[in-house]
Amino acid sequence: MRLDLKRLSMRFYQKKEEPPVPQEGVNAYLLEKVLTPALDRTDIYLQDIDFTAFDREDVDALENYCGQIYNAGQELEQFVQTVAKQRPAASSVRSFC
């Protein structure tokens, strides 16, 4: 399999800067005060959590969101492994800068 780096870089450039998984339906408080610090490996203390800022259903939505983020990460890791396995090959046509 050949990998066209020029096309790949063009696709990355065209990609919009947005989260890999839509955040609609996920409680903003849980995203900002719980999930983001947890992903940054920051300590989260129960006494600092405002339990009135979300409902039980919001926790379920956050769990579903985390699962989707995990799946997106797995797909990205698979892509990275695919690219890493590609052997470099010389261009068949000379390129001039």
XYZ file of N, CA, C and O in Angstrom:
388
model
N 0.841 -1.172 0.000
C 0.000 0.000 0.000
C 0.891 1.242 0.000
O 1.869 1.312 0.715
N 0.510 2.216 -0.809
C 1.261 3.471 -0.874
C 0.473 4.550 -0.153
O -0.738 4.600 -0.220
N 1.203 5.419 0.476
C 0.599 6.509 1.229
C 1.003 7.829 0.582
O 2.188 8.124 0.479
N 0.022 8.574 0.128
C 0.281 9.863 -0.512
C 0.302 10.944 0.567
O -0.738 11.398 1.037
N 1.515 11.339 0.988
C 1.653 12.305 2.072
C 1.117 13.678 1.697
O 0.584 14.390 2.547
N 1.230 14.045 0.439
C 0.713 15.341 0.007
C -0.807 15.379 0.156
O -1.368 16.341 0.677
N -1.470 14.330 -0.261
C -2.931 14.258 -0.133
C -3.335 14.194 1.341
O -4.290 14.838 1.762
N -2.586 13.444 2.123
C -2.881 13.333 3.546
C -2.754 14.687 4.241
O -3.624 15.083 5.021
N -1.677 15.426 3.946
C -1.503 16.737 4.564
C -2.594 17.706 4.116
O -3.060 18.528 4.908
N -3.032 17.594 2.866
C -4.108 18.450 2.374
C -5.420 18.142 3.120
O -6.147 19.050 3.507
N -5.690 16.870 3.350
C -6.907 16.483 4.086
C -6.860 16.982 5.522
O -7.858 17.444 6.057
N -5.703 16.904 6.158
C -5.565 17.418 7.528
C -5.776 18.926 7.546
O -6.383 19.466 8.462
N -5.261 19.613 6.541
C -5.403 21.063 6.468
C -6.873 21.457 6.286
O -7.339 22.439 6.852
N -7.621 20.668 5.505
C -9.026 20.973 5.230
C -9.950 20.603 6.383
O -11.069 21.103 6.469
N -9.500 19.776 7.269
C -10.333 19.313 8.377
C -10.635 20.447 9.335
O -9.760 21.209 9.708
N -11.890 20.565 9.716
C -12.289 21.602 10.660
C -11.778 21.263 12.053
O -11.681 20.102 12.427
N -11.465 22.304 12.813
C -11.014 22.133 14.200
C -12.255 21.940 15.065
O -12.953 22.898 15.395
N -12.556 20.717 15.393
C -13.727 20.401 16.204
C -13.462 19.125 16.991
O -12.556 18.363 16.653
N -14.235 18.907 18.047
C -14.039 17.673 18.817
C -14.303 16.441 17.941
O -15.122 16.503 17.019
N -13.623 15.343 18.208
C -13.814 14.145 17.388
C -15.202 13.527 17.551
O -15.653 12.777 16.706
N -15.872 13.865 18.643
C -17.209 13.344 18.929
C -18.091 14.538 19.288
O -17.677 15.390 20.072
N -19.299 14.633 18.722
C -20.176 15.759 19.054
C -20.504 15.794 20.544
O -20.739 14.764 21.169
N -20.526 17.000 21.110
C -20.771 17.162 22.537
C -22.229 17.478 22.863
O -22.551 17.718 24.028
N -23.102 17.477 21.861
C -24.512 17.753 22.115
C -25.083 16.720 23.072
O -24.827 15.533 22.960
N -25.870 17.198 24.015
C -26.517 16.300 24.965
C -25.668 15.965 26.179
O -26.118 15.247 27.065
N -24.431 16.459 26.224
C -23.561 16.191 27.366
C -23.540 17.446 28.238
O -23.368 18.557 27.745
N -23.729 17.260 29.525
C -23.769 18.370 30.467
C -22.444 19.127 30.455
O -21.370 18.547 30.651
N -22.523 20.446 30.240
C -21.319 21.280 30.143
C -20.528 21.279 31.452
O -19.289 21.303 31.434
N -21.229 21.243 32.582
C -20.535 21.224 33.878
C -19.676 19.965 33.997
O -18.515 20.027 34.410
N -20.255 18.828 33.646
C -19.501 17.572 33.750
C -18.308 17.563 32.798
O -17.233 17.055 33.145
N -18.492 18.131 31.610
C -17.376 18.199 30.663
C -16.244 19.059 31.209
O -15.076 18.667 31.181
N -16.602 20.244 31.714
C -15.592 21.211 32.135
C -14.972 20.901 33.491
O -13.765 21.023 33.670
N -15.783 20.477 34.442
C -15.303 20.329 35.819
C -14.930 18.901 36.213
O -14.270 18.694 37.226
N -15.361 17.929 35.421
C -15.065 16.535 35.780
C -14.221 15.845 34.705
O -13.122 15.373 34.994
N -14.728 15.807 33.475
C -14.032 15.045 32.437
C -12.697 15.669 32.037
O -11.684 14.973 31.966
N -12.689 16.969 31.779
C -11.449 17.618 31.353
C -10.342 17.475 32.395
O -9.222 17.079 32.047
N -10.602 17.757 33.677
C -9.541 17.519 34.668
C -9.121 16.047 34.755
O -7.944 15.739 34.939
N -10.091 15.146 34.609
C -9.756 13.720 34.668
C -8.844 13.330 33.508
O -7.888 12.567 33.696
N -9.117 13.865 32.318
C -8.265 13.563 31.165
C -6.878 14.180 31.309
O -5.907 13.655 30.776
N -6.804 15.291 32.044
C -5.515 15.932 32.310
C -4.798 15.315 33.509
O -3.750 15.800 33.929
N -5.398 14.271 34.071
C -4.867 13.575 35.247
C -4.739 14.493 36.461
O -3.801 14.382 37.255
N -5.701 15.415 36.587
C -5.777 16.295 37.742
C -6.668 15.645 38.785
O -7.689 15.033 38.451
N -6.311 15.780 40.049
C -7.130 15.217 41.118
C -8.489 15.909 41.166
O -8.583 17.134 41.045
N -9.537 15.112 41.345
C -10.894 15.634 41.473
C -11.420 15.154 42.820
O -11.451 13.948 43.083
N -11.813 16.095 43.656
C -12.305 15.757 44.989
C -13.827 15.848 45.019
O -14.419 16.763 44.449
N -14.460 14.893 45.665
C -15.916 14.869 45.747
C -16.475 16.147 46.358
O -17.534 16.618 45.958
N -15.764 16.732 47.304
C -16.250 17.950 47.953
C -16.281 19.139 46.992
O -16.990 20.103 47.223
N -15.531 19.060 45.897
C -15.491 20.153 44.927
C -16.551 20.030 43.837
O -16.729 20.949 43.035
N -17.237 18.901 43.772
C -18.241 18.676 42.736
C -19.588 19.220 43.195
O -20.041 18.931 44.304
N -20.217 20.003 42.329
C -21.555 20.529 42.589
C -22.573 19.520 42.050
O -22.873 19.500 40.858
N -23.096 18.690 42.929
C -24.001 17.621 42.512
C -25.374 18.139 42.087
O -26.170 17.396 41.530
N -25.641 19.422 42.330
C -26.912 19.999 41.867
C -26.801 20.496 40.431
O -27.803 20.894 39.835
N -25.609 20.472 39.857
C -25.392 20.979 38.499
C -25.713 19.949 37.416
O -25.672 20.274 36.222
N -26.037 18.730 37.814
C -26.339 17.692 36.828
C -27.279 16.655 37.432
O -27.462 16.585 38.637
N -27.884 15.863 36.535
C -28.804 14.787 36.932
C -28.171 13.438 36.646
O -27.118 13.341 36.020
N -28.848 12.400 37.065
C -28.382 11.025 36.826
C -28.254 10.745 35.332
O -27.313 10.106 34.885
N -29.205 11.258 34.538
C -29.177 11.033 33.088
C -27.946 11.693 32.455
O -27.421 11.212 31.452
N -27.499 12.813 33.061
C -26.303 13.485 32.546
C -25.056 12.617 32.724
O -24.154 12.639 31.880
N -25.018 11.854 33.792
C -23.882 10.947 34.022
C -23.889 9.844 32.973
O -22.835 9.481 32.440
N -25.081 9.339 32.639
C -25.176 8.318 31.594
C -24.729 8.868 30.242
O -24.035 8.191 29.481
N -25.136 10.115 29.947
C -24.724 10.751 28.689
C -23.208 10.946 28.658
O -22.569 10.758 27.612
N -22.624 11.315 29.805
C -21.166 11.485 29.887
C -20.455 10.150 29.672
O -19.439 10.080 28.979
N -21.010 9.092 30.238
C -20.422 7.762 30.051
C -20.450 7.362 28.578
O -19.468 6.852 28.037
N -21.558 7.620 27.920
C -21.683 7.315 26.499
C -20.683 8.141 25.688
O -20.016 7.636 24.774
N -20.547 9.409 26.039
C -19.599 10.298 25.372
C -18.162 9.787 25.549
O -17.384 9.773 24.599
N -17.823 9.369 26.749
C -16.476 8.825 27.012
C -16.216 7.582 26.172
O -15.101 7.397 25.660
N -17.227 6.733 26.016
C -17.087 5.558 25.172
C -16.833 5.923 23.721
O -16.005 5.306 23.040
N -17.533 6.950 23.252
C -17.329 7.402 21.876
C -15.936 8.002 21.691
O -15.290 7.800 20.660
N -15.475 8.749 22.687
C -14.118 9.302 22.618
C -13.090 8.173 22.594
O -12.109 8.215 21.846
N -13.307 7.148 23.405
C -12.394 6.006 23.430
C -12.339 5.340 22.054
O -11.253 5.024 21.546
N -13.508 5.136 21.441
C -13.551 4.514 20.118
C -12.839 5.366 19.078
O -12.117 4.835 18.221
N -13.017 6.689 19.146
C -12.322 7.585 18.213
C -10.811 7.493 18.425
O -10.039 7.499 17.458
N -10.390 7.388 19.677
C -8.967 7.233 19.976
C -8.410 5.931 19.436
O -7.283 5.883 18.935
N -9.196 4.870 19.532
C -8.768 3.577 19.001
C -8.605 3.635 17.483
O -7.651 3.079 16.933
N -9.546 4.301 16.803
C -9.443 4.445 15.352
C -8.204 5.256 14.975
O -7.513 4.925 14.011
N -7.930 6.302 15.737
C -6.736 7.110 15.476
C -5.470 6.298 15.709
O -4.519 6.372 14.923
N -5.459 5.510 16.766
C -4.300 4.657 17.052
C -4.089 3.635 15.936
O -2.951 3.371 15.532
N -5.177 3.096 15.395
C -5.070 2.147 14.286
C -4.481 2.843 13.051
O -3.632 2.287 12.354
N -4.914 4.076 12.803
C -4.372 4.844 11.684
C -2.875 5.104 11.879
O -2.082 4.963 10.949
N -2.486 5.480 13.093
C -1.078 5.735 13.399
C -0.259 4.471 13.163
O 0.840 4.522 12.580
N -0.757 3.325 13.592
C -0.036 2.069 13.387
C 0.095 1.741 11.900
O 1.141 1.244 11.459
N -0.955 2.024 11.133
C -0.908 1.774 9.689
C 0.152 2.637 9.032
O 0.945 2.165 8.208
N 0.186 3.917 9.400
C 1.189 4.823 8.834
C 2.591 4.404 9.277
O 3.534 4.412 8.483
N 2.740 4.000 10.521
C 4.055 3.614 11.037
C 4.595 2.370 10.341
O 5.817 2.207 10.211
N 3.731 1.506 9.849
C 4.178 0.279 9.182
C 4.606 0.506 7.739
O 5.225 -0.373 7.134
N 4.268 1.676 7.189
C 4.609 1.950 5.797
C 6.096 2.206 5.664
O 6.677 2.981 6.407
N 6.681 1.557 4.711
C 8.103 1.746 4.446
C 8.271 2.937 3.526
O 7.498 3.125 2.600
N 9.282 3.750 3.755
C 9.516 4.886 2.860
C 9.902 4.411 1.462
O 10.571 3.391 1.311
N 9.442 5.146 0.478
C 9.777 4.802 -0.903
C 10.142 6.083 -1.637
O 9.533 7.127 -1.422
N 11.121 5.976 -2.497
C 11.542 7.137 -3.278
C 10.476 7.467 -4.309
O 9.801 6.592 -4.848
N 10.354 8.742 -4.591
C 9.412 9.199 -5.601
C 9.902 8.757 -6.980
O 11.096 8.771 -7.262
N 8.974 8.392 -7.851
C 9.365 7.951 -9.187
C 9.681 9.133 -10.095
O 10.296 8.979 -11.134
N 9.246 10.328 -9.675
C 9.481 11.534 -10.466
C 10.264 12.503 -9.609
O 9.965 12.678 -8.437
N 11.267 13.140 -10.203
C 12.051 14.107 -9.450
C 11.206 15.324 -9.117
O 10.460 15.823 -9.947
N 11.361 15.811 -7.906
C 10.647 17.011 -7.479
C 11.661 18.126 -7.277
O 12.727 17.905 -6.721
N 11.300 19.284 -7.737
C 12.180 20.441 -7.560
C 11.464 21.464 -6.714
O 10.285 21.703 -6.879
N 12.194 22.086 -5.803
C 11.607 23.098 -4.924
C 11.587 24.453 -5.588
O 12.360 24.820 -6.341
